[in-house]
Coordinates of C-alpha atoms in Angstrom, one line a residue:
M91 CA 38.8 186.1 132.9
N92 CA 36.2 188.1 131.2
R93 CA 32.0 187.9 131.9
L94 CA 32.6 184.2 130.0
K95 CA 35.5 182.8 131.5
I96 CA 35.0 181.7 135.4
L97 CA 37.4 179.1 134.7
T98 CA 40.5 177.2 132.0
P99 CA 43.7 173.5 128.5
I100 CA 46.2 172.3 125.8
F101 CA 45.3 171.1 122.6
L102 CA 45.9 168.3 119.4
M103 CA 45.5 167.9 115.5
F104 CA 45.4 166.7 112.3
F105 CA 47.6 168.2 109.2
I106 CA 48.6 171.5 109.6
L107 CA 46.8 173.0 106.2
S108 CA 43.6 170.5 105.8
C109 CA 42.8 170.2 109.9
G110 CA 44.2 173.6 111.9
G111 CA 44.7 175.2 108.8
T112 CA 41.0 174.6 107.0
K113 CA 38.3 176.7 107.4
D114 CA 35.2 174.2 109.0
T115 CA 32.6 176.1 109.3
T116 CA 31.0 173.4 111.5
Q117 CA 28.5 174.6 114.0
T118 CA 25.3 173.9 116.1
E119 CA 22.0 174.3 114.3
V120 CA 19.2 175.4 116.0
K121 CA 17.0 171.5 116.7
Y122 CA 14.4 173.9 118.7
D123 CA 11.8 176.6 119.1
L124 CA 13.6 179.5 120.9
I125 CA 11.8 180.6 123.7
P126 CA 10.2 184.2 122.6
K127 CA 11.3 187.2 125.4
D128 CA 9.3 187.2 128.2
T129 CA 7.7 190.6 128.1
L130 CA 5.1 189.9 131.2
T131 CA 8.2 190.0 134.2
K132 CA 8.2 193.7 135.6
A133 CA 11.4 195.1 135.0
E134 CA 11.0 195.2 139.5
E135 CA 10.9 191.9 139.4
G136 CA 14.1 191.2 137.0
G137 CA 11.9 191.4 133.4
Y138 CA 12.9 193.6 130.7
G139 CA 13.7 197.2 131.9
F140 CA 15.3 196.6 134.9
E141 CA 18.2 198.6 133.8
D142 CA 16.1 201.5 134.3
V143 CA 15.3 200.7 137.7
A144 CA 18.1 198.7 139.6
E145 CA 20.0 201.4 140.7
S146 CA 16.6 202.5 143.2
M147 CA 16.6 198.7 144.4
G148 CA 20.3 198.8 145.3
F149 CA 21.7 196.7 142.5
E150 CA 24.7 197.4 140.5
T151 CA 26.5 196.2 137.6
Y152 CA 29.6 197.1 135.7
T153 CA 29.8 198.8 132.6
Y154 CA 32.4 197.8 129.9
T155 CA 34.4 201.1 128.6
E156 CA 36.4 200.8 125.6
E157 CA 39.9 200.7 127.4
D158 CA 38.3 197.1 128.8
Y159 CA 37.0 196.0 125.9
K160 CA 41.4 195.3 124.3
F161 CA 41.6 192.7 126.5
L162 CA 37.9 190.9 125.6
G163 CA 39.2 189.5 121.7
D164 CA 40.5 191.7 119.1
T165 CA 38.2 193.6 116.7
K166 CA 40.4 191.5 114.3
A167 CA 39.0 188.3 114.8
K168 CA 37.0 186.5 112.9
K169 CA 34.9 182.7 113.5
G170 CA 35.4 179.7 111.9
G171 CA 38.8 177.6 112.0
H172 CA 39.5 174.0 113.3
L173 CA 41.8 173.7 116.3
K174 CA 43.6 170.4 117.2
F175 CA 46.0 169.6 119.6
T176 CA 46.7 166.6 122.1
L177 CA 46.3 166.4 126.1
S178 CA 48.3 163.2 127.9
R179 CA 44.6 162.1 129.2
F180 CA 41.9 162.1 129.1
P181 CA 38.4 163.1 131.4
A182 CA 37.5 160.8 134.5
T183 CA 34.1 161.9 133.7
F184 CA 33.1 165.5 131.7
R185 CA 30.8 166.4 134.3
A186 CA 30.6 170.1 136.0
L187 CA 31.5 169.2 139.3
G188 CA 31.4 165.9 141.6
Q189 CA 33.5 163.0 142.1
Y190 CA 36.6 163.1 139.6
Y191 CA 35.8 166.3 138.0
N192 CA 38.3 167.9 139.6
Y193 CA 40.8 167.9 136.4
T194 CA 41.6 170.9 134.9
E195 CA 40.6 169.9 131.8
N196 CA 37.1 169.8 133.4
Y197 CA 37.8 173.4 134.9
Y198 CA 39.1 175.2 131.6
I199 CA 37.7 173.7 128.3
M200 CA 34.4 172.1 129.3
N201 CA 33.3 173.5 132.4
A202 CA 35.1 177.5 130.8
L203 CA 33.2 176.7 127.1
C204 CA 30.3 175.0 127.7
Y205 CA 28.4 176.6 131.1
Q206 CA 28.9 179.9 132.8
S207 CA 28.0 181.3 136.0
L208 CA 26.2 184.1 137.2
L209 CA 29.5 186.1 137.5
G210 CA 32.3 186.7 135.8
G211 CA 35.5 188.8 136.9
H212 CA 37.8 191.8 135.0
P213 CA 40.3 190.8 133.3
V214 CA 42.7 193.5 134.8
T215 CA 41.3 194.6 137.8
L216 CA 40.0 191.3 138.7
E217 CA 36.5 193.6 139.9
R218 CA 33.1 191.6 139.2
T219 CA 32.0 191.7 136.0
P220 CA 28.3 189.9 134.3
G221 CA 28.3 186.8 133.5
L222 CA 24.4 184.8 133.5
A223 CA 24.1 188.0 136.1
S224 CA 23.5 191.4 134.7
H225 CA 23.1 192.9 138.0
W226 CA 24.3 192.0 142.1
K227 CA 23.1 193.5 145.2
I228 CA 25.2 193.2 148.6
S229 CA 23.6 194.0 151.8
D230 CA 24.3 196.5 154.2
D231 CA 26.1 193.9 156.5
K232 CA 27.3 192.0 153.9
M233 CA 25.0 189.1 155.0
E234 CA 23.1 188.3 151.4
F235 CA 23.2 189.0 148.2
F236 CA 21.2 189.7 145.3
F237 CA 21.3 188.1 141.6
R238 CA 19.3 189.6 138.7
I239 CA 19.6 186.5 135.8
N240 CA 19.6 188.1 132.6
P241 CA 16.6 187.0 130.9
D242 CA 17.8 187.2 127.1
A243 CA 20.1 183.9 128.1
R244 CA 19.4 180.3 127.0
W245 CA 20.3 176.8 127.7
S246 CA 22.1 175.5 124.6
D247 CA 18.7 173.6 123.8
G248 CA 16.7 177.0 124.0
Q249 CA 15.2 177.3 127.0
E250 CA 15.2 180.3 129.3
V251 CA 18.2 180.5 132.6
T252 CA 15.4 181.3 135.6
A253 CA 16.6 181.6 139.1
D254 CA 15.4 177.9 139.5
D255 CA 18.6 177.2 138.1
V256 CA 20.6 178.4 140.0
I257 CA 19.1 177.1 143.6
A258 CA 18.7 173.4 141.7
S259 CA 22.6 174.4 141.2
Y260 CA 23.3 175.1 144.9
D261 CA 21.3 172.3 145.8
I262 CA 23.2 169.0 143.7
R263 CA 26.1 170.2 145.4
M264 CA 25.1 169.8 148.6
D265 CA 23.7 166.1 147.7
E266 CA 26.7 164.3 149.6
T267 CA 26.1 161.3 146.9
I268 CA 27.9 163.6 144.4
L269 CA 30.6 162.2 146.8
M270 CA 33.1 165.3 146.4
P271 CA 33.2 166.6 150.2
S272 CA 34.8 169.6 149.8
T273 CA 31.8 171.1 147.9
Q274 CA 29.6 170.8 151.5
V275 CA 32.1 173.1 152.9
T276 CA 32.1 175.7 150.2
Y277 CA 29.1 175.8 149.1
G278 CA 27.3 174.6 153.1
K279 CA 28.1 178.3 154.5
I280 CA 25.2 179.6 152.7
E281 CA 21.8 178.9 153.2
R282 CA 19.6 177.2 150.4
P283 CA 18.9 180.2 148.1
E284 CA 15.8 181.7 147.2
A285 CA 14.2 183.1 144.6
I286 CA 12.2 186.5 144.9
S287 CA 11.4 186.4 141.2
K288 CA 11.6 184.2 138.2
Y289 CA 14.7 186.2 137.4
I290 CA 16.0 187.5 141.0
I291 CA 18.0 185.2 143.4
K292 CA 18.3 186.0 146.5
V293 CA 21.7 183.9 148.9
K294 CA 21.7 184.8 152.7
S295 CA 25.3 183.6 154.5
K296 CA 25.0 181.7 157.4
N297 CA 28.3 183.2 158.8
L298 CA 29.9 186.5 157.8
N299 CA 32.4 185.4 155.2
W300 CA 34.0 187.6 152.3
R301 CA 34.8 184.2 149.8
N302 CA 30.8 183.8 149.9
M303 CA 29.9 186.1 147.3
L304 CA 32.7 185.5 145.2
Y305 CA 31.8 181.4 144.9
F306 CA 27.9 181.7 144.9
G307 CA 28.6 184.2 141.9
G308 CA 31.6 182.1 140.2
M309 CA 29.5 179.0 140.4
V310 CA 28.6 177.2 137.1
I311 CA 25.2 177.3 137.4
L312 CA 23.3 173.7 135.4
P313 CA 19.8 173.5 134.5
E314 CA 17.4 172.8 136.8
H315 CA 15.0 171.1 134.4
Y316 CA 17.3 168.2 134.1
L317 CA 18.3 168.7 137.6
K318 CA 15.3 167.9 139.1
D319 CA 15.0 164.2 137.9
L320 CA 18.6 163.4 138.7
D321 CA 20.1 163.0 142.8
G322 CA 23.7 163.5 143.2
T323 CA 24.0 159.0 142.5
A324 CA 22.0 159.2 139.2
Y325 CA 24.0 162.9 138.5
L326 CA 27.6 160.6 138.5
E327 CA 26.4 157.3 137.3
E328 CA 24.2 159.4 133.7
Y329 CA 26.3 162.3 132.7
N330 CA 30.0 160.5 133.7
F331 CA 30.8 161.1 129.1
K332 CA 27.6 163.1 128.3
M333 CA 26.7 167.0 128.9
L334 CA 24.3 168.6 130.4
P335 CA 22.9 171.6 128.1
G336 CA 25.4 174.4 128.8
T337 CA 24.4 178.4 128.7
G338 CA 28.1 178.7 126.9
P339 CA 29.3 179.6 123.3
Y340 CA 30.2 175.5 122.4
I341 CA 28.2 172.0 123.3
I342 CA 30.2 168.8 123.0
K343 CA 28.2 166.2 121.2
D344 CA 27.6 162.6 122.1
E345 CA 29.2 161.5 119.3
D346 CA 31.8 163.8 119.1
I347 CA 33.1 161.9 122.4
V348 CA 35.5 158.8 121.3
N349 CA 36.0 157.3 125.1
Q350 CA 39.6 157.1 126.0
E351 CA 41.0 159.0 122.2
S352 CA 39.1 162.4 121.5
Y353 CA 36.7 164.7 122.2
S354 CA 35.3 167.6 120.0
L355 CA 33.6 171.2 121.3
T356 CA 31.8 172.8 118.2
R357 CA 31.1 176.1 118.4
R358 CA 27.1 177.1 118.9
D359 CA 25.8 180.1 116.3
D360 CA 22.8 180.2 118.6
W361 CA 25.0 181.4 121.7
W362 CA 22.9 183.6 123.7
G363 CA 25.2 186.0 124.0
K364 CA 27.5 185.9 120.6
N365 CA 27.1 189.5 119.8
D366 CA 27.5 191.6 123.6
R367 CA 30.0 193.3 123.0
S368 CA 32.6 192.3 125.8
S369 CA 32.7 188.7 123.7
K370 CA 31.9 188.9 120.0
Y371 CA 35.9 188.9 119.1
M372 CA 36.4 186.2 121.3
Y373 CA 35.2 181.8 121.6
N374 CA 36.5 182.5 117.9
F375 CA 36.7 178.4 116.8
D376 CA 33.9 176.6 114.6
R377 CA 35.8 173.8 116.5
I378 CA 38.1 172.8 118.7
T379 CA 39.4 168.5 119.0
I380 CA 41.5 167.5 121.7
N381 CA 43.3 164.3 121.3
V382 CA 44.9 161.9 123.6
V383 CA 48.4 160.7 123.7
K384 CA 48.6 159.5 126.8
D385 CA 52.3 159.5 128.6
N386 CA 54.2 160.1 125.4
Q387 CA 55.3 163.5 125.4
A388 CA 57.8 162.7 122.4
L389 CA 55.2 161.8 120.4
E390 CA 52.8 165.2 121.1
F391 CA 55.9 166.8 120.4
E392 CA 56.5 164.6 116.6
K393 CA 52.5 164.9 115.9
M394 CA 53.1 168.8 116.2
K395 CA 56.4 169.2 113.9
K396 CA 54.9 166.9 111.2
G397 CA 51.3 169.1 110.7
E398 CA 48.6 166.4 113.0
S399 CA 48.5 169.1 115.8
D400 CA 48.1 172.9 115.2
L401 CA 51.3 173.7 118.9
Y402 CA 52.0 171.8 121.7
E403 CA 53.4 173.7 125.4
V404 CA 56.9 172.6 126.7
T405 CA 56.3 171.9 129.6
K406 CA 60.5 170.9 129.7
P407 CA 63.1 173.0 129.7
P408 CA 65.7 170.5 128.1
M409 CA 63.2 170.5 125.0
W410 CA 62.3 173.7 125.0
V411 CA 66.8 174.7 125.1
D412 CA 67.8 171.5 123.4
E413 CA 64.9 170.5 121.0
T414 CA 63.2 173.5 119.2
D415 CA 65.8 174.4 116.5
F416 CA 64.5 172.8 113.5
E417 CA 63.9 173.8 110.2
A418 CA 59.8 174.6 110.9
A419 CA 60.6 176.4 113.6
N420 CA 64.1 178.0 111.7
M421 CA 61.2 179.4 109.1
G422 CA 59.1 180.9 111.2
W423 CA 56.0 178.3 109.8
I424 CA 56.2 177.3 113.1
Q425 CA 56.1 179.7 116.2
K426 CA 58.7 179.7 119.4
K427 CA 56.9 182.4 122.2
R428 CA 57.8 182.3 125.9
I429 CA 54.9 184.3 127.3
Y430 CA 55.0 186.4 130.3
S431 CA 51.9 186.8 132.6
N432 CA 51.1 187.2 135.6
S433 CA 49.9 184.1 137.1
P434 CA 50.4 183.3 140.3
A435 CA 53.3 180.5 141.0
G436 CA 52.5 177.0 141.6
T437 CA 54.3 175.0 143.8
W438 CA 56.3 171.4 142.7
G439 CA 57.7 168.8 145.3
Y440 CA 56.7 165.9 146.7
G441 CA 53.3 165.0 148.3
F442 CA 53.4 162.6 151.0
N443 CA 50.5 160.6 152.8
M444 CA 50.9 161.1 156.6
R445 CA 48.5 157.9 157.2
K446 CA 50.6 155.9 156.0
W447 CA 54.2 154.4 156.6
P448 CA 56.3 155.8 156.4
F449 CA 55.1 159.2 156.6
N450 CA 53.4 159.1 158.7
D451 CA 56.8 159.4 161.5
K452 CA 57.6 163.2 160.6
R453 CA 60.7 162.4 161.0
L454 CA 61.1 160.7 157.7
R455 CA 59.1 163.6 155.9
Y456 CA 61.7 165.7 157.2
A457 CA 65.1 163.6 156.0
F458 CA 63.4 163.0 152.7
S459 CA 63.4 167.3 152.4
Y460 CA 66.9 167.3 153.5
L461 CA 67.8 164.5 151.3
Y462 CA 66.3 167.1 148.0
D463 CA 68.7 168.6 146.3
R464 CA 67.0 171.2 145.0
E465 CA 69.3 173.2 143.8
K466 CA 71.1 170.7 142.2
F467 CA 68.3 169.6 140.2
N468 CA 68.0 172.9 139.4
K469 CA 71.5 173.5 137.9
E470 CA 71.2 169.8 135.5
I471 CA 67.7 169.5 134.9
L472 CA 65.8 172.5 134.5
Y473 CA 68.6 174.7 133.4
N474 CA 67.9 177.4 136.1
E475 CA 64.9 178.3 135.2
Y476 CA 63.2 178.0 138.6
T477 CA 64.0 178.9 142.0
A478 CA 63.4 176.5 145.1
I479 CA 60.3 177.1 147.2
N480 CA 59.7 177.3 150.8
S481 CA 56.6 178.4 151.5
L482 CA 52.9 177.3 149.5
Y483 CA 52.2 180.8 148.2
S484 CA 55.9 181.3 146.9
G485 CA 57.0 184.9 145.6
S486 CA 54.0 187.0 146.5
E487 CA 52.0 188.8 149.5
Y488 CA 51.2 185.6 150.5
E489 CA 54.4 183.8 151.8
N490 CA 55.4 183.9 155.2
P491 CA 59.3 185.4 155.0
N492 CA 59.9 183.2 158.4
N493 CA 59.8 180.0 156.7
P494 CA 62.6 178.0 157.2
K495 CA 64.8 176.6 154.5
Y496 CA 65.1 172.7 154.1
D497 CA 67.9 173.0 152.5
Y498 CA 69.9 170.2 151.1
N499 CA 71.5 168.9 154.2
P500 CA 72.1 164.9 154.2
E501 CA 73.6 164.9 157.5
K502 CA 70.6 166.0 159.3
A503 CA 68.8 163.7 157.2
V504 CA 71.2 160.8 158.6
E505 CA 70.6 162.2 161.7
L506 CA 66.7 162.0 161.6
L507 CA 66.8 158.0 160.0
K508 CA 69.2 157.8 163.0
E509 CA 66.8 158.4 165.3
A510 CA 64.0 157.1 163.7
G511 CA 65.5 154.0 164.2
Y512 CA 67.0 153.1 160.8
N513 CA 70.7 152.5 161.9
S514 CA 71.3 149.4 159.7
R515 CA 71.4 148.8 156.3
N516 CA 70.4 144.8 154.5
D517 CA 72.3 143.1 151.9
K518 CA 71.1 145.1 149.5
G519 CA 72.4 148.1 151.3
Y520 CA 68.9 149.5 152.6
L521 CA 68.0 151.2 156.2
V522 CA 66.0 148.6 157.9
H523 CA 64.2 149.2 160.8
D524 CA 65.4 147.9 164.1
E525 CA 62.8 147.1 166.0
T526 CA 60.8 146.1 163.4
G527 CA 62.9 144.6 160.8
R528 CA 61.4 146.2 158.0
V529 CA 63.1 147.5 154.8
L530 CA 63.0 151.2 154.2
S531 CA 60.8 150.6 150.9
F532 CA 57.5 152.0 149.4
T533 CA 56.4 153.3 145.9
I534 CA 55.8 156.4 143.5
E535 CA 53.4 156.0 140.8
I536 CA 53.9 158.6 138.4
N537 CA 53.5 159.7 134.8
K538 CA 56.3 158.9 132.3
S539 CA 57.0 162.3 131.3
S540 CA 58.3 163.1 134.3
D541 CA 60.6 160.2 135.4
Y542 CA 63.6 163.0 133.8
R543 CA 63.0 164.6 137.4
V544 CA 61.8 161.7 139.5
T545 CA 64.7 159.1 138.8
P546 CA 67.8 161.6 139.8
M547 CA 66.1 161.7 143.3
Q548 CA 65.5 157.8 143.7
Q549 CA 69.1 157.7 142.8
I550 CA 70.3 160.5 146.3
L551 CA 67.9 158.1 148.6
K552 CA 69.2 155.0 147.0
E553 CA 72.7 155.5 148.1
Y554 CA 71.4 156.8 151.8
G555 CA 69.6 153.8 151.7
I556 CA 66.3 154.4 150.6
D557 CA 64.8 152.4 147.9
M558 CA 62.0 154.7 146.3
Q559 CA 60.5 152.3 143.5
I560 CA 59.2 154.0 141.0
K561 CA 55.6 152.6 139.0
F562 CA 54.8 153.8 135.6
I563 CA 51.1 154.9 135.6
D564 CA 48.6 156.9 133.2
R565 CA 48.1 160.7 134.8
T566 CA 44.2 159.4 135.6
T567 CA 44.6 156.3 136.9
R568 CA 47.1 158.5 138.9
W569 CA 44.7 160.8 140.0
K570 CA 41.9 158.3 141.4
N571 CA 45.0 156.8 143.6
L572 CA 45.4 160.2 144.6
M573 CA 41.5 160.7 145.1
D574 CA 41.0 157.3 147.0
R575 CA 44.4 157.8 149.2
N576 CA 45.8 154.7 147.6
F577 CA 49.6 156.0 147.8
T578 CA 52.2 156.7 149.7
I579 CA 54.1 159.7 148.1
D580 CA 53.2 161.4 145.0
F581 CA 55.0 164.2 142.4
Q582 CA 53.2 166.4 141.8
A583 CA 52.4 170.3 141.2
W584 CA 49.8 172.4 141.9
G585 CA 48.6 176.2 140.1
G586 CA 48.5 179.4 142.2
L587 CA 45.3 180.8 143.1
V588 CA 44.9 185.1 142.8
Y589 CA 43.0 184.6 146.0
P590 CA 43.9 181.9 148.4
N591 CA 42.0 179.4 149.9
P592 CA 43.5 176.9 151.8
E593 CA 40.7 175.1 153.2
S594 CA 40.0 172.7 150.2
M595 CA 43.0 171.4 151.2
F596 CA 43.7 171.8 154.6
K597 CA 40.7 171.8 156.1
S598 CA 41.6 168.3 159.4
T599 CA 37.1 167.5 158.5
L600 CA 38.9 166.3 154.9
A601 CA 41.6 164.5 155.6
D602 CA 40.3 161.2 156.2
Q603 CA 37.4 161.9 153.5
K604 CA 37.6 160.6 150.0
N605 CA 37.4 163.0 147.0
N606 CA 39.3 166.2 147.9
N607 CA 42.2 167.8 147.8
N608 CA 43.8 167.2 151.4
M609 CA 45.2 164.0 150.0
Y610 CA 48.0 164.7 152.5
G611 CA 45.7 164.0 155.7
F612 CA 46.7 167.1 157.7
K613 CA 45.2 168.4 160.4
S614 CA 46.1 171.2 162.6
E615 CA 44.2 172.5 165.4
R616 CA 45.1 175.6 165.1
V617 CA 45.0 176.2 161.1
D618 CA 41.4 174.6 161.7
E619 CA 40.9 178.2 164.1
L620 CA 42.6 180.5 161.2
L621 CA 40.3 179.5 158.9
P622 CA 37.1 180.8 159.6
I623 CA 38.8 184.0 161.0
Y624 CA 40.5 184.1 157.2
D625 CA 36.4 183.7 156.1
T626 CA 35.0 186.7 158.6
E627 CA 37.5 189.0 157.6
F628 CA 37.4 191.5 155.1
D629 CA 40.3 193.4 156.1
H630 CA 42.8 193.0 153.1
D631 CA 46.2 193.6 154.7
K632 CA 45.0 191.4 157.7
R633 CA 43.7 188.8 155.8
V634 CA 47.8 188.7 154.4
K635 CA 48.8 188.1 158.1
I636 CA 46.4 184.7 158.8
I637 CA 48.0 183.7 155.8
Q638 CA 50.9 184.1 156.4
E639 CA 50.0 182.0 160.1
I640 CA 49.0 179.2 158.2
D641 CA 51.2 179.3 155.4
S642 CA 54.3 178.4 158.9
I643 CA 52.7 176.1 159.7
I644 CA 51.5 173.7 156.7
V645 CA 55.2 174.0 155.8
E646 CA 56.6 173.3 159.4
S647 CA 54.1 170.1 159.0
R648 CA 56.5 169.2 155.4
Y649 CA 53.4 167.4 154.4
S650 CA 55.2 168.7 151.4
A651 CA 59.0 167.8 150.5
L652 CA 58.0 171.0 149.0
G653 CA 60.4 171.7 145.1
L654 CA 61.0 174.1 142.6
S655 CA 58.7 177.2 141.3
R656 CA 59.6 180.2 139.3
Q657 CA 57.2 182.6 137.8
P658 CA 56.1 180.8 134.4
P659 CA 55.8 181.5 130.7
L660 CA 54.8 179.6 128.8
R661 CA 56.4 178.1 126.0
I662 CA 54.6 177.4 122.9
L663 CA 54.9 176.6 118.7
F664 CA 52.7 177.1 116.9
W665 CA 51.6 177.0 112.9
N666 CA 51.7 180.2 112.1
K667 CA 47.9 180.6 111.0
F668 CA 46.4 182.2 113.6
G669 CA 45.4 185.9 114.5
Y670 CA 46.0 186.8 118.0
P671 CA 45.4 190.2 120.9
D672 CA 48.7 192.0 121.4
Y673 CA 48.7 190.1 125.1
M674 CA 48.2 187.0 123.8
I675 CA 47.1 185.2 126.7
S676 CA 45.0 187.0 129.8
K677 CA 47.5 188.4 132.6
Y678 CA 46.3 185.7 135.4
G679 CA 45.7 183.1 133.7
G680 CA 48.4 183.0 131.9
R681 CA 47.8 179.0 130.4
M682 CA 47.5 177.1 127.2
E683 CA 44.2 177.6 127.1
D684 CA 43.9 181.0 126.9
I685 CA 44.2 180.4 123.4
L686 CA 41.0 178.9 122.9
Y687 CA 39.1 181.8 123.9
H688 CA 41.3 185.1 122.6
W689 CA 42.7 184.0 119.5
W690 CA 41.1 182.8 115.9
F691 CA 42.1 181.1 112.5
D692 CA 43.5 183.9 110.1
D693 CA 42.9 182.5 106.5
E694 CA 45.4 185.6 105.3
K695 CA 48.3 183.8 107.3
A696 CA 47.6 179.7 106.6
K697 CA 47.5 181.2 103.1
K698 CA 51.2 182.6 103.5
L699 CA 52.4 179.5 105.2
E700 CA 51.2 177.2 103.3
N701 CA 53.1 179.5 99.7
A702 CA 56.0 179.4 102.3
M703 CA 56.4 175.6 103.0
N704 CA 55.7 174.6 98.8
S705 CA 58.2 176.9 97.6
K706 CA 60.9 176.7 100.6
T707 CA 60.9 180.1 101.4
K708 CA 60.8 181.8 105.0
L709 CA 58.1 183.9 107.0
D710 CA 58.6 185.8 109.8
V711 CA 60.1 184.4 113.1
G712 CA 58.9 187.3 115.2
G713 CA 60.7 187.9 118.7
M714 CA 60.4 184.6 121.2
D715 CA 60.0 187.0 124.4
Q716 CA 56.1 188.2 124.7
T717 CA 55.8 190.6 127.7
F718 CA 52.9 192.5 127.4
W719 CA 51.5 192.0 130.9
K720 CA 55.3 192.8 132.3
D721 CA 55.6 196.1 130.6
I722 CA 52.0 197.7 131.2

């Protein structure tokens, strides 16, 4: 993370040498008069000159070194170009918060590029760094936080960023009508912020919590001069598919949103942070266009091969191994890279709706888990690139080493099914409950791209008398069904976190509410007891022990039949016309969205590519494995 990247995407295109290949210099024009510098606010109140008095007032900041700048863009980077790529779903909303906003696209494209938070994080050490706030202070009892907003900061409509914007951003999050109850859980631990002056904001915790500074400092700030006329309901309705002004390097214009088809971001030439050394060589593309190809990975892949798309993330191991041997890749026109990072491993598996038959019976959840032949799937479908997981925090220090291993055990599964009352089958071979006569049949809704993983599981279940019907739906509908708890079982993947936050997914009070990530209906008195202890424990080693206990309780519940994961490399194909830093992607992000922040269009490479294609000559293929972060 850098001072501007508080959150993180994928891409789309048109024609190799004209879309991503053209040096499109489209930028936003200044359509307002910039408010002049505020020379009236005193330095002690956060105005200009604050740097001279900050230390005496107890404030601190982070001063970048030349070594730091190596990870904040590349000095060879140039502005310009039009990057295009595809995604498989259209966002359910373009809002920065509230109902349905918790898509990766919202976090890593819209929020990360159009908005900012008070603080950022160092891309290597994770230390606090400036964002909208240049300085910060923590009281000795760690109950109060102070932030000094940079008086240079401006909204995309030219207005100043002030303490009132921070207060309004808190207020809208605490409005229950935004229909995102986990947001109130997170920010409800903090009192309403207080404006000490135009640029200094004070925040007080209701209870001691080591994460309050992390979450409040990382909160996306929105403009008070818009929010003052909106409650949560109006915000949801009026800004579902349009953007509030932001403070980030890009904007999304209303006319650049084509519902269910595409949307584009335009780089702001008037961005207040464009000359700051920590961001000067980042955010380089003049325009970024995302076209939507719903649930058709083969078509996305073909668009990239034809030059209609600049790059493509290969998520399926079979495609990476069997389908990337084609002319453009072999000639070096398209680069094939497997990029390693230190991003936390996520989880894959089948999540159960424990409120609903049949998985309200724990024995059915266990039986399903015992029939999940992960070793076979990994070998036959995933080319042994994954490992079986038995923890929410697989491979990290937070994993409980004593968690039981739920390996393939059909005998145990049958035993549990019989114990649950399934002892006979109907004429179709499916199990029927002894007392109710109900057939053990349910539906799983998936995207077409998951079919190759789910269908083999369907066949195994059928062998043991379980009828799992597969229904194909688009990703947006699937996510809405999950948020509305309108599902029985879901094949899902979650990314890993540097700092575990089990509260947002497993707090009992969220189990019976919609629009939050406790889609499973998980409840545990012991986990609820441990969550506030975790919040108030400042000793890292003790926090690890707390998370390990939480991990064991959650895994034991079988809220999910945990599947396979890995320390994932990013597998990408891209046309050979881009420049990028030696590290290629960030240390802890490890996502394709990092390309939006760190890469640039390279005129010289684009000309060489065009000449090579015209003359049918080869370019340097280069090494496939990029291990920068593993090697330092």
